[in-house]
PDB file of C-alpha atoms and ligand atoms in Angstrom:
ATOM      1  CA  UNK A 723      16.818 -17.061  -8.674  1.00  0.00           C
ATOM      2  CA  UNK A 724      16.541 -18.614  -5.234  1.00  0.00           C
ATOM      3  CA  UNK A 725      14.277 -17.094  -2.608  1.00  0.00           C
ATOM      4  CA  UNK A 726      13.998 -18.585   0.892  1.00  0.00           C
ATOM      5  CA  UNK A 727      10.702 -20.313   1.685  1.00  0.00           C
ATOM      6  CA  UNK A 728      10.292 -18.339   4.893  1.00  0.00           C
ATOM      7  CA  UNK A 729      10.434 -14.591   4.658  1.00  0.00           C
ATOM      8  CA  UNK A 730       9.543 -11.646   6.851  1.00  0.00           C
ATOM      9  CA  UNK A 731       6.450  -9.466   6.850  1.00  0.00           C
ATOM     10  CA  UNK A 732       6.374  -5.840   7.962  1.00  0.00           C
ATOM     11  CA  UNK A 733       2.704  -5.014   8.501  1.00  0.00           C
ATOM     12  CA  UNK A 734       2.338  -3.048  11.753  1.00  0.00           C
ATOM     13  CA  UNK A 735       6.041  -2.792  12.553  1.00  0.00           C
ATOM     14  CA  UNK A 736       5.621   0.941  13.134  1.00  0.00           C
ATOM     15  CA  UNK A 737       4.887   2.258  16.625  1.00  0.00           C
ATOM     16  CA  UNK A 738       6.835   3.659  19.547  1.00  0.00           C
ATOM     17  CA  UNK A 739      10.530   4.402  19.075  1.00  0.00           C
ATOM     18  CA  UNK A 740      11.367   1.403  21.207  1.00  0.00           C
ATOM     19  CA  UNK A 741       9.143  -1.007  19.273  1.00  0.00           C
ATOM     20  CA  UNK A 742      10.426   0.312  15.938  1.00  0.00           C
ATOM     21  CA  UNK A 743      14.039  -0.254  17.021  1.00  0.00           C
ATOM     22  CA  UNK A 744      13.098  -3.756  18.119  1.00  0.00           C
ATOM     23  CA  UNK A 745      11.398  -4.404  14.774  1.00  0.00           C
ATOM     24  CA  UNK A 746      14.516  -3.258  12.896  1.00  0.00           C
ATOM     25  CA  UNK A 747      16.588  -5.543  15.092  1.00  0.00           C
ATOM     26  CA  UNK A 748      14.156  -8.391  14.366  1.00  0.00           C
ATOM     27  CA  UNK A 749      14.455  -7.905  10.601  1.00  0.00           C
ATOM     28  CA  UNK A 750      18.259  -7.773  10.798  1.00  0.00           C
ATOM     29  CA  UNK A 751      18.277 -10.912  12.938  1.00  0.00           C
ATOM     30  CA  UNK A 752      16.127 -12.577  10.285  1.00  0.00           C
ATOM     31  CA  UNK A 753      18.504 -11.533   7.521  1.00  0.00           C
ATOM     32  CA  UNK A 754      21.415 -12.999   9.502  1.00  0.00           C
ATOM     33  CA  UNK A 755      19.497 -16.271   9.722  1.00  0.00           C
ATOM     34  CA  UNK A 756      18.619 -16.392   6.031  1.00  0.00           C
ATOM     35  CA  UNK A 757      15.097 -14.924   6.113  1.00  0.00           C
ATOM     36  CA  UNK A 758      16.049 -12.610   3.277  1.00  0.00           C
ATOM     37  CA  UNK A 759      12.662 -12.370   1.563  1.00  0.00           C
ATOM     38  CA  UNK A 760      11.353  -9.075   2.990  1.00  0.00           C
ATOM     39  CA  UNK A 761       7.760  -8.060   2.333  1.00  0.00           C
ATOM     40  CA  UNK A 762       6.433  -4.534   2.710  1.00  0.00           C
ATOM     41  CA  UNK A 763       3.882  -2.196   1.097  1.00  0.00           C
ATOM     42  CA  UNK A 764       3.224   1.499   0.668  1.00  0.00           C
ATOM     43  CA  UNK A 765       0.042   0.926   2.677  1.00  0.00           C
ATOM     44  CA  UNK A 766       1.773  -0.275   5.864  1.00  0.00           C
ATOM     45  CA  UNK A 767       1.871   2.582   8.328  1.00  0.00           C
ATOM     46  CA  UNK A 768       1.313   4.913   5.332  1.00  0.00           C
ATOM     47  CA  UNK A 769       4.921   4.406   4.262  1.00  0.00           C
ATOM     48  CA  UNK A 770       6.467   4.098   7.717  1.00  0.00           C
ATOM     49  CA  UNK A 771       7.004   0.344   7.374  1.00  0.00           C
ATOM     50  CA  UNK A 772       8.960   0.936   4.160  1.00  0.00           C
ATOM     51  CA  UNK A 773      11.115   3.535   5.919  1.00  0.00           C
ATOM     52  CA  UNK A 774      11.866   1.101   8.749  1.00  0.00           C
ATOM     53  CA  UNK A 775      12.522  -1.732   6.308  1.00  0.00           C
ATOM     54  CA  UNK A 776      14.908   0.627   4.509  1.00  0.00           C
ATOM     55  CA  UNK A 777      16.798   1.255   7.754  1.00  0.00           C
ATOM     56  CA  UNK A 778      16.939  -2.479   8.464  1.00  0.00           C
ATOM     57  CA  UNK A 779      18.463  -3.333   5.077  1.00  0.00           C
ATOM     58  CA  UNK A 780      20.785  -0.332   4.815  1.00  0.00           C
ATOM     59  CA  UNK A 781      24.239  -1.457   3.656  1.00  0.00           C
ATOM     60  CA  UNK A 782      22.994  -4.979   2.990  1.00  0.00           C
ATOM     61  CA  UNK A 783      20.487  -4.371   0.211  1.00  0.00           C
ATOM     62  CA  UNK A 784      22.157  -6.970  -2.009  1.00  0.00           C
ATOM     63  CA  UNK A 785      21.355  -9.747   0.502  1.00  0.00           C
ATOM     64  CA  UNK A 786      17.628  -9.079   0.348  1.00  0.00           C
ATOM     65  CA  UNK A 787      14.791 -10.133  -1.948  1.00  0.00           C
ATOM     66  CA  UNK A 788      12.791  -6.940  -1.481  1.00  0.00           C
ATOM     67  CA  UNK A 789       9.060  -6.827  -2.165  1.00  0.00           C
ATOM     68  CA  UNK A 790       6.634  -3.934  -2.023  1.00  0.00           C
ATOM     69  CA  UNK A 791       3.099  -3.273  -3.220  1.00  0.00           C
ATOM     70  CA  UNK A 792       1.157  -0.530  -4.923  1.00  0.00           C
ATOM     71  CA  UNK A 793      -2.216   0.404  -3.454  1.00  0.00           C
ATOM     72  CA  UNK A 794      -5.149  -0.247  -5.814  1.00  0.00           C
ATOM     73  CA  UNK A 795      -6.159   3.421  -5.479  1.00  0.00           C
ATOM     74  CA  UNK A 796      -2.768   4.382  -6.975  1.00  0.00           C
ATOM     75  CA  UNK A 797      -2.708   1.683  -9.649  1.00  0.00           C
ATOM     76  CA  UNK A 798      -3.352   3.751 -12.771  1.00  0.00           C
ATOM     77  CA  UNK A 799      -0.466   3.698 -15.273  1.00  0.00           C
ATOM     78  CA  UNK A 800       1.117   6.954 -14.046  1.00  0.00           C
ATOM     79  CA  UNK A 801       0.051   6.327 -10.465  1.00  0.00           C
ATOM     80  CA  UNK A 802       1.865   2.975 -10.374  1.00  0.00           C
ATOM     81  CA  UNK A 803       5.060   4.514 -11.732  1.00  0.00           C
ATOM     82  CA  UNK A 804       4.909   7.316  -9.166  1.00  0.00           C
ATOM     83  CA  UNK A 805       4.032   4.997  -6.269  1.00  0.00           C
ATOM     84  CA  UNK A 806       7.012   2.814  -7.112  1.00  0.00           C
ATOM     85  CA  UNK A 807       9.365   5.795  -7.057  1.00  0.00           C
ATOM     86  CA  UNK A 808       8.050   6.834  -3.645  1.00  0.00           C
ATOM     87  CA  UNK A 809       8.526   3.301  -2.301  1.00  0.00           C
ATOM     88  CA  UNK A 810      12.083   3.160  -3.646  1.00  0.00           C
ATOM     89  CA  UNK A 811      12.853   6.449  -1.959  1.00  0.00           C
ATOM     90  CA  UNK A 812      11.455   5.336   1.405  1.00  0.00           C
ATOM     91  CA  UNK A 813      13.311   2.040   1.144  1.00  0.00           C
ATOM     92  CA  UNK A 814      16.559   3.766   0.154  1.00  0.00           C
ATOM     93  CA  UNK A 815      17.127   1.575  -2.864  1.00  0.00           C
ATOM     94  CA  UNK A 816      17.160   1.901  -6.639  1.00  0.00           C
ATOM     95  CA  UNK A 817      15.152  -1.228  -7.364  1.00  0.00           C
ATOM     96  CA  UNK A 818      12.650  -3.698  -5.961  1.00  0.00           C
ATOM     97  CA  UNK A 819      12.961  -7.420  -6.581  1.00  0.00           C
ATOM     98  CA  UNK A 820       9.208  -7.839  -6.783  1.00  0.00           C
ATOM     99  CA  UNK A 821       6.386  -5.303  -7.037  1.00  0.00           C
ATOM    100  CA  UNK A 822       2.800  -6.382  -6.435  1.00  0.00           C
ATOM    101  CA  UNK A 823      -0.607  -4.906  -7.024  1.00  0.00           C
ATOM    102  CA  UNK A 824      -1.908  -5.158  -3.435  1.00  0.00           C
ATOM    103  CA  UNK A 825      -5.433  -6.251  -4.397  1.00  0.00           C
ATOM    104  CA  UNK A 826      -7.692  -5.797  -7.387  1.00  0.00           C
ATOM    105  CA  UNK A 827      -8.033  -2.187  -8.475  1.00  0.00           C
ATOM    106  CA  UNK A 828     -10.841  -0.325 -10.202  1.00  0.00           C
ATOM    107  CA  UNK A 829      -8.209   0.741 -12.763  1.00  0.00           C
ATOM    108  CA  UNK A 830      -8.040  -1.772 -15.615  1.00  0.00           C
ATOM    109  CA  UNK A 831      -5.460  -4.463 -14.942  1.00  0.00           C
ATOM    110  CA  UNK A 832      -3.945  -3.724 -18.388  1.00  0.00           C
ATOM    111  CA  UNK A 833      -3.008  -0.238 -17.191  1.00  0.00           C
ATOM    112  CA  UNK A 834      -1.347  -1.433 -14.009  1.00  0.00           C
ATOM    113  CA  UNK A 835       0.510  -4.232 -15.772  1.00  0.00           C
ATOM    114  CA  UNK A 836       1.658  -1.885 -18.556  1.00  0.00           C
ATOM    115  CA  UNK A 837       3.240   0.235 -15.833  1.00  0.00           C
ATOM    116  CA  UNK A 838       4.770  -2.896 -14.294  1.00  0.00           C
ATOM    117  CA  UNK A 839       6.313  -3.760 -17.675  1.00  0.00           C
ATOM    118  CA  UNK A 840       7.824  -0.302 -17.939  1.00  0.00           C
ATOM    119  CA  UNK A 841       9.227  -0.596 -14.424  1.00  0.00           C
ATOM    120  CA  UNK A 842      10.863  -3.924 -15.344  1.00  0.00           C
ATOM    121  CA  UNK A 843      12.225  -2.489 -18.591  1.00  0.00           C
ATOM    122  CA  UNK A 844      13.611   0.535 -16.716  1.00  0.00           C
ATOM    123  CA  UNK A 845      15.265  -1.679 -14.090  1.00  0.00           C
ATOM    124  CA  UNK A 846      13.168  -0.262 -11.234  1.00  0.00           C
ATOM    125  CA  UNK A 847      11.704  -3.705 -10.460  1.00  0.00           C
ATOM    126  CA  UNK A 848      12.941  -7.169 -11.340  1.00  0.00           C
ATOM    127  CA  UNK A 849       9.597  -8.965 -11.289  1.00  0.00           C
ATOM    128  CA  UNK A 850       5.914  -8.044 -11.352  1.00  0.00           C
ATOM    129  CA  UNK A 851       3.168  -9.768  -9.411  1.00  0.00           C
ATOM    130  CA  UNK A 852      -0.226  -9.491  -7.773  1.00  0.00           C
ATOM    131  CA  UNK A 853      -1.786 -10.102  -4.398  1.00  0.00           C
ATOM    132  CA  UNK A 854      -5.209 -11.366  -3.325  1.00  0.00           C
ATOM    133  CA  UNK A 855      -5.983 -12.589  -6.857  1.00  0.00           C
ATOM    134  CA  UNK A 856      -8.058 -15.717  -7.540  1.00  0.00           C
ATOM    135  CA  UNK A 857      -7.465 -17.933 -10.579  1.00  0.00           C
ATOM    136  CA  UNK A 858      -9.570 -15.851 -12.982  1.00  0.00           C
ATOM    137  CA  UNK A 859      -7.876 -12.635 -11.840  1.00  0.00           C
ATOM    138  CA  UNK A 860      -4.431 -14.234 -12.174  1.00  0.00           C
ATOM    139  CA  UNK A 861      -5.251 -15.253 -15.739  1.00  0.00           C
ATOM    140  CA  UNK A 862      -6.350 -11.702 -16.548  1.00  0.00           C
ATOM    141  CA  UNK A 863      -3.128 -10.311 -15.056  1.00  0.00           C
ATOM    142  CA  UNK A 864      -1.057 -12.770 -17.097  1.00  0.00           C
ATOM    143  CA  UNK A 865      -2.861 -11.747 -20.263  1.00  0.00           C
ATOM    144  CA  UNK A 866      -2.146  -8.103 -19.433  1.00  0.00           C
ATOM    145  CA  UNK A 867       1.617  -8.768 -19.216  1.00  0.00           C
ATOM    146  CA  UNK A 868       2.617  -9.714 -22.754  1.00  0.00           C
ATOM    147  CA  UNK A 869       6.377  -9.180 -22.417  1.00  0.00           C
ATOM    148  CA  UNK A 870       7.197 -10.349 -18.889  1.00  0.00           C
ATOM    149  CA  UNK A 871       5.928 -13.168 -16.790  1.00  0.00           C
ATOM    150  CA  UNK A 872       3.771 -12.785 -13.732  1.00  0.00           C
ATOM    151  CA  UNK A 873       6.125 -13.924 -10.980  1.00  0.00           C
ATOM    152  CA  UNK A 874       3.994 -14.176  -7.834  1.00  0.00           C
ATOM    153  CA  UNK A 875       0.596 -14.034  -6.207  1.00  0.00           C
ATOM    154  CA  UNK A 876       0.528 -13.202  -2.488  1.00  0.00           C
ATOM    155  CA  UNK A 877      -2.542 -14.582  -0.704  1.00  0.00           C
ATOM    156  CA  UNK A 878      -3.970 -15.351   2.745  1.00  0.00           C
ATOM    157  CA  UNK A 879      -2.902 -18.884   3.759  1.00  0.00           C
ATOM    158  CA  UNK A 880      -3.036 -20.406   7.230  1.00  0.00           C
ATOM    159  CA  UNK A 881      -4.066 -23.691   8.837  1.00  0.00           C
ATOM    160  CA  UNK A 882      -7.739 -22.780   9.100  1.00  0.00           C
ATOM    161  CA  UNK A 883      -7.763 -21.175   5.669  1.00  0.00           C
ATOM    162  CA  UNK A 884      -6.527 -23.723   3.153  1.00  0.00           C
ATOM    163  CA  UNK A 885      -8.992 -23.002   0.324  1.00  0.00           C
ATOM    164  CA  UNK A 886      -6.193 -22.023  -2.084  1.00  0.00           C
ATOM    165  CA  UNK A 887      -4.941 -25.632  -2.117  1.00  0.00           C
ATOM    166  CA  UNK A 888      -7.874 -26.666  -4.335  1.00  0.00           C
ATOM    167  CA  UNK A 889      -7.445 -24.510  -7.456  1.00  0.00           C
ATOM    168  CA  UNK A 890      -5.167 -21.532  -6.941  1.00  0.00           C
ATOM    169  CA  UNK A 891      -1.993 -23.321  -5.860  1.00  0.00           C
ATOM    170  CA  UNK A 892      -2.212 -25.975  -8.619  1.00  0.00           C
ATOM    171  CA  UNK A 893      -2.873 -23.315 -11.256  1.00  0.00           C
ATOM    172  CA  UNK A 894       0.043 -21.143 -10.074  1.00  0.00           C
ATOM    173  CA  UNK A 895       2.324 -24.189  -9.920  1.00  0.00           C
ATOM    174  CA  UNK A 896       1.413 -25.049 -13.512  1.00  0.00           C
ATOM    175  CA  UNK A 897       2.398 -21.507 -14.550  1.00  0.00           C
ATOM    176  CA  UNK A 898       5.496 -21.258 -12.329  1.00  0.00           C
ATOM    177  CA  UNK A 899       3.928 -18.371 -10.439  1.00  0.00           C
ATOM    178  CA  UNK A 900       5.158 -18.319  -6.838  1.00  0.00           C
ATOM    179  CA  UNK A 901       2.404 -18.445  -4.232  1.00  0.00           C
ATOM    180  CA  UNK A 902       3.380 -16.388  -1.194  1.00  0.00           C
ATOM    181  CA  UNK A 903       1.150 -17.080   1.795  1.00  0.00           C
ATOM    182  CA  UNK A 904       0.562 -14.204   4.169  1.00  0.00           C
ATOM    183  CA  UNK A 905      -0.619 -14.186   7.796  1.00  0.00           C
ATOM    184  CA  UNK A 906       0.522 -17.769   8.465  1.00  0.00           C
ATOM    185  CA  UNK A 907      -0.554 -17.529  12.122  1.00  0.00           C
ATOM    186  CA  UNK A 908      -4.113 -16.737  11.113  1.00  0.00           C
ATOM    187  CA  UNK A 909      -4.640 -13.400  12.877  1.00  0.00           C
ATOM    188  CA  UNK A 910      -7.174 -14.307  15.571  1.00  0.00           C
ATOM    189  CA  UNK A 911      -7.462 -17.874  14.298  1.00  0.00           C
ATOM    190  CA  UNK A 912      -4.311 -19.214  15.964  1.00  0.00           C
ATOM    191  CA  UNK A 913      -5.195 -22.650  17.372  1.00  0.00           C
ATOM    192  CA  UNK A 914      -5.510 -22.384  21.187  1.00  0.00           C
ATOM    193  CA  UNK A 915      -3.312 -24.952  22.991  1.00  0.00           C
ATOM    194  CA  UNK A 916      -6.330 -26.652  24.586  1.00  0.00           C
ATOM    195  CA  UNK A 917      -8.248 -27.111  21.325  1.00  0.00           C
ATOM    196  CA  UNK A 918      -8.142 -30.394  19.405  1.00  0.00           C
ATOM    197  CA  UNK A 919      -6.042 -28.730  16.696  1.00  0.00           C
ATOM    198  CA  UNK A 920      -3.749 -27.124  19.259  1.00  0.00           C
ATOM    199  CA  UNK A 921      -3.138 -30.478  20.927  1.00  0.00           C
ATOM    200  CA  UNK A 922      -2.443 -32.156  17.568  1.00  0.00           C
ATOM    201  CA  UNK A 923       0.099 -29.450  16.748  1.00  0.00           C
ATOM    202  CA  UNK A 924       1.729 -29.757  20.167  1.00  0.00           C
ATOM    203  CA  UNK A 925       2.269 -33.487  19.765  1.00  0.00           C
ATOM    204  CA  UNK A 926       3.681 -33.082  16.240  1.00  0.00           C
ATOM    205  CA  UNK A 927       5.987 -30.373  17.587  1.00  0.00           C
ATOM    206  CA  UNK A 928       7.130 -32.559  20.470  1.00  0.00           C
ATOM    207  CA  UNK A 929       7.773 -35.590  18.236  1.00  0.00           C
ATOM    208  CA  UNK A 930       9.941 -33.460  15.955  1.00  0.00           C
ATOM    209  CA  UNK A 931      11.737 -31.439  18.620  1.00  0.00           C
ATOM    210  CA  UNK A 932      10.250 -28.206  17.169  1.00  0.00           C
ATOM    211  CA  UNK A 933       7.864 -25.537  18.368  1.00  0.00           C
ATOM    212  CA  UNK A 934       4.221 -25.312  17.299  1.00  0.00           C
ATOM    213  CA  UNK A 935       4.925 -22.207  15.207  1.00  0.00           C
ATOM    214  CA  UNK A 936       7.837 -23.909  13.481  1.00  0.00           C
ATOM    215  CA  UNK A 937       5.562 -26.837  12.636  1.00  0.00           C
ATOM    216  CA  UNK A 938       2.927 -24.463  11.239  1.00  0.00           C
ATOM    217  CA  UNK A 939       5.401 -22.590   9.037  1.00  0.00           C
ATOM    218  CA  UNK A 940       6.978 -25.828   7.856  1.00  0.00           C
ATOM    219  CA  UNK A 941       3.564 -27.285   6.978  1.00  0.00           C
ATOM    220  CA  UNK A 942       2.539 -24.127   5.094  1.00  0.00           C
ATOM    221  CA  UNK A 943       5.645 -24.350   2.903  1.00  0.00           C
ATOM    222  CA  UNK A 944       5.491 -28.090   2.210  1.00  0.00           C
ATOM    223  CA  UNK A 945       4.009 -27.729  -1.297  1.00  0.00           C
ATOM    224  CA  UNK A 946       6.343 -26.876  -4.177  1.00  0.00           C
ATOM    225  CA  UNK A 947       6.372 -23.199  -5.115  1.00  0.00           C
ATOM    226  CA  UNK A 948       4.674 -22.025  -1.891  1.00  0.00           C
ATOM    227  CA  UNK A 949       6.356 -19.499   0.421  1.00  0.00           C
ATOM    228  CA  UNK A 950       5.336 -17.837   3.679  1.00  0.00           C
ATOM    229  CA  UNK A 951       6.094 -14.439   5.236  1.00  0.00           C
ATOM    230  CA  UNK A 952       5.477 -14.337   9.000  1.00  0.00           C
ATOM    231  CA  UNK A 953       5.875 -10.954  10.627  1.00  0.00           C
ATOM    232  CA  UNK A 954       7.844 -10.745  13.865  1.00  0.00           C
ATOM    233  CA  UNK A 955       8.601  -7.496  15.629  1.00  0.00           C
ATOM    234  CA  UNK A 956      10.644  -9.318  18.229  1.00  0.00           C
ATOM    235  CA  UNK A 957      14.060 -10.856  17.456  1.00  0.00           C
ATOM    236  CA  UNK A 958      13.279 -13.923  19.603  1.00  0.00           C
ATOM    237  CA  UNK A 959      10.245 -14.606  17.432  1.00  0.00           C
ATOM    238  CA  UNK A 960      12.326 -14.183  14.287  1.00  0.00           C
ATOM    239  CA  UNK A 961      14.820 -16.730  15.597  1.00  0.00           C
ATOM    240  CA  UNK A 962      12.056 -19.196  16.274  1.00  0.00           C
ATOM    241  CA  UNK A 963      10.530 -18.666  12.820  1.00  0.00           C
ATOM    242  CA  UNK A 964      13.911 -19.163  11.147  1.00  0.00           C
ATOM    243  CA  UNK A 965      14.015 -22.650  12.683  1.00  0.00           C
ATOM    244  CA  UNK A 966      10.938 -23.649  10.675  1.00  0.00           C
ATOM    245  CA  UNK A 967      12.900 -24.423   7.560  1.00  0.00           C
ATOM    246  CA  UNK A 968      15.633 -26.839   6.530  1.00  0.00           C
ATOM    247  CA  UNK A 969      13.878 -30.001   7.730  1.00  0.00           C
ATOM    248  CA  UNK A 970      10.989 -32.090   6.455  1.00  0.00           C
ATOM    249  CA  UNK A 971       7.849 -32.876   8.382  1.00  0.00           C
ATOM    250  CA  UNK A 972       7.397 -36.676   8.386  1.00  0.00           C
ATOM    251  CA  UNK A 973       4.453 -37.840   6.278  1.00  0.00           C
ATOM    252  CA  UNK A 974       2.459 -39.115   9.253  1.00  0.00           C
ATOM    253  CA  UNK A 975       2.805 -35.755  11.003  1.00  0.00           C
ATOM    254  CA  UNK A 976       1.653 -33.915   7.886  1.00  0.00           C
ATOM    255  CA  UNK A 977      -1.335 -36.288   7.823  1.00  0.00           C
ATOM    256  CA  UNK A 978      -2.092 -35.534  11.489  1.00  0.00           C
ATOM    257  CA  UNK A 979      -2.165 -31.795  10.730  1.00  0.00           C
ATOM    258  CA  UNK A 980      -4.341 -32.480   7.705  1.00  0.00           C
ATOM    259  CA  UNK A 981      -6.853 -34.268   9.900  1.00  0.00           C
ATOM    260  CA  UNK A 982      -6.852 -31.536  12.534  1.00  0.00           C
ATOM    261  CA  UNK A 983      -7.096 -28.677  10.006  1.00  0.00           C
ATOM    262  CA  UNK A 984      -8.661 -30.138   6.866  1.00  0.00           C
ATOM    263  CA  UNK A 985      -8.656 -28.224   3.615  1.00  0.00           C
ATOM    264  CA  UNK A 986     -12.222 -27.445   2.478  1.00  0.00           C
ATOM    265  CA  UNK A 987     -13.888 -30.163   0.440  1.00  0.00           C
ATOM    266  CA  UNK A 988     -15.531 -27.625  -1.896  1.00  0.00           C
ATOM    267  CA  UNK A 989     -14.283 -24.575  -3.744  1.00  0.00           C
ATOM    268  CA  UNK A 990     -14.496 -21.426  -1.642  1.00  0.00           C
ATOM    269  CA  UNK A 991     -14.071 -17.770  -2.633  1.00  0.00           C
ATOM    270  CA  UNK A 992     -10.550 -16.463  -2.094  1.00  0.00           C
ATOM    271  CA  UNK A 993     -10.254 -15.181   1.480  1.00  0.00           C
ATOM    272  CA  UNK A 994      -8.384 -11.984   2.196  1.00  0.00           C
ATOM    273  CA  UNK A 995      -7.711  -9.782   5.198  1.00  0.00           C
TER     274      UNK A 995
HETATM  275  P1  NAP B1226       1.371 -13.193  11.031  1.00  0.00           P
HETATM  276  O1  NAP B1226       2.730 -13.155  10.463  1.00  0.00           O
HETATM  277  O2  NAP B1226       0.567 -14.423  10.828  1.00  0.00           O
HETATM  278  O3  NAP B1226       1.392 -12.902  12.573  1.00  0.00           O
HETATM  279  C1  NAP B1226       2.072 -11.806  13.120  1.00  0.00           C
HETATM  280  C2  NAP B1226       1.917 -11.900  14.639  1.00  0.00           C
HETATM  281  O4  NAP B1226       2.522 -13.127  15.087  1.00  0.00           O
HETATM  282  C3  NAP B1226       2.602 -10.778  15.373  1.00  0.00           C
HETATM  283  O5  NAP B1226       1.770 -10.429  16.460  1.00  0.00           O
HETATM  284  C4  NAP B1226       3.899 -11.403  15.875  1.00  0.00           C
HETATM  285  O6  NAP B1226       4.291 -10.878  17.116  1.00  0.00           O
HETATM  286  C5  NAP B1226       3.456 -12.829  16.103  1.00  0.00           C
HETATM  287  N1  NAP B1226       4.568 -13.769  15.973  1.00  0.00           N
HETATM  288  C6  NAP B1226       5.381 -13.956  14.890  1.00  0.00           C
HETATM  289  N2  NAP B1226       6.275 -14.924  15.138  1.00  0.00           N
HETATM  290  C7  NAP B1226       6.041 -15.347  16.403  1.00  0.00           C
HETATM  291  C8  NAP B1226       6.647 -16.301  17.249  1.00  0.00           C
HETATM  292  N3  NAP B1226       7.655 -17.062  16.801  1.00  0.00           N
HETATM  293  N4  NAP B1226       6.146 -16.476  18.502  1.00  0.00           N
HETATM  294  C9  NAP B1226       5.098 -15.731  18.948  1.00  0.00           C
HETATM  295  N5  NAP B1226       4.483 -14.802  18.201  1.00  0.00           N
HETATM  296  C10 NAP B1226       4.957 -14.608  16.944  1.00  0.00           C
HETATM  297  O7  NAP B1226       0.476 -11.982  10.493  1.00  0.00           O
HETATM  298  P2  NAP B1226       0.609 -10.777   9.474  1.00  0.00           P
HETATM  299  O8  NAP B1226       1.567  -9.750   9.939  1.00  0.00           O
HETATM  300  O9  NAP B1226      -0.779 -10.372   9.179  1.00  0.00           O
HETATM  301  O10 NAP B1226       1.145 -11.445   8.113  1.00  0.00           O
HETATM  302  C11 NAP B1226       2.490 -11.529   7.775  1.00  0.00           C
HETATM  303  C12 NAP B1226       2.863 -10.552   6.681  1.00  0.00           C
HETATM  304  O11 NAP B1226       2.134 -10.808   5.480  1.00  0.00           O
HETATM  305  C13 NAP B1226       2.510  -9.089   6.985  1.00  0.00           C
HETATM  306  O12 NAP B1226       3.374  -8.515   7.949  1.00  0.00           O
HETATM  307  C14 NAP B1226       2.578  -8.487   5.599  1.00  0.00           C
HETATM  308  O13 NAP B1226       3.926  -8.255   5.229  1.00  0.00           O
HETATM  309  C15 NAP B1226       1.956  -9.599   4.759  1.00  0.00           C
HETATM  310  N6  NAP B1226       0.493  -9.402   4.539  1.00  0.00           N
HETATM  311  C16 NAP B1226       0.059  -9.187   3.267  1.00  0.00           C
HETATM  312  C17 NAP B1226      -1.294  -8.962   3.020  1.00  0.00           C
HETATM  313  C18 NAP B1226      -1.773  -8.702   1.624  1.00  0.00           C
HETATM  314  O14 NAP B1226      -2.926  -8.294   1.442  1.00  0.00           O
HETATM  315  N7  NAP B1226      -0.942  -8.935   0.632  1.00  0.00           N
HETATM  316  C19 NAP B1226      -2.213  -8.984   4.068  1.00  0.00           C
HETATM  317  C20 NAP B1226      -1.740  -9.247   5.366  1.00  0.00           C
HETATM  318  C21 NAP B1226      -0.394  -9.459   5.575  1.00  0.00           C
HETATM  319  P3  NAP B1226       5.556  -9.874  17.280  1.00  0.00           P
HETATM  320  O15 NAP B1226       5.378  -8.798  16.253  1.00  0.00           O
HETATM  321  O16 NAP B1226       5.453  -9.449  18.678  1.00  0.00           O
HETATM  322  O17 NAP B1226       6.808 -10.669  17.009  1.00  0.00           O
END
C-alpha cells in the first residue's frame, strides 16, 4: 500500500479548547493536502491526543493511514490487546493501520508480538511495528513475529541526529521495514538562522524557492523507505509542511546540507526522546 512520505504527528496537541480546535483544524488541513499518515499514541496526553485525532478523522477514516502505539508498561500479551481496544475506542474506529510498541518493554518481546499477531488476525490492526528499536532489537522483534512481517520502526531522526543512516536505515531497507523518523525539527536542536547550518539551509531554501522547514523535511525523506511525521498544531504550519514533498532536492543542495549537518563517522547508540 502507498503511504505519503510526510505525515502528521500528534504529540502535545492537547491543551486549551482553542488550541485543540486549532490542532483538529491543522490535522484536517493536512489530510486535505495529502498528509494522510497520522501518528498518535495512547501515551500522548494520556489518551487525549487519540480522542482529538479521532475527531479530526471522523467521517474520513478511510482516507487515513492511522498509527498508534502501546506503552511498554501495557505491553504484556493481554495488556497489548486491551490497550489496542482502548485506543480504537478513543479514535472512534474499528481498526488501526499500524500499531507500534512505543519503546522496548520489560515484557518479553515474544509476548507483545504474539498479541500483535492476534490483533492482525482479528482485523484490529493491519500491520505491526516497533519504535525506538536499534538493529538488534528489530531483529528480535522480527524473530518474535513468525506469521506476519514487521512493517515499521519509528525512530528519532533530524539533521543533527543522523546516526540511524549508518546501520539502522540500511538494515530496515534490506528487510522492507519502513523507517519513520520522528521529531524532524529536532526539538531544541533546530538550526538557528545565524548559525553556519542555518545559513546553509537558508541558501538551499532560497535556491529552490522553498522554506527552510520544507528543505529539512525533503532532505529527511530523500532515502528510499524513510518517512517523516512533523507535528503541527497550526494549519499554516501544516500547509508549509505539505509543500515539502513532490519535488527533488538537487544533488548539490543535498551535498551542502550533508556538509553542514554531517552524519556521524562512527556508530552511535540509537538516540530517543
Ligand atoms: P516536531 O514535529 O519536530 O516539531 C513540532 C514543533 O514544530 C511544534 O512546536 C510545531 O509548532 C512546530 N512546527 C511544525 N511545523 C512547523 C512549521 N511549518 N513552521 C513553524 N513551526 C512548525 O516534533 P515532535 O512533535 O516531537 O515530533 C513529531 C511527531 O513524532 C510527534 O508529534 C509524535 O507523533 C511522534 N513522536 C514519536 C516519538 C516516539 O517515541 N515514537 C517520540 C517523539 C515524537 P505548532 O504545533 O505550533 O504548529
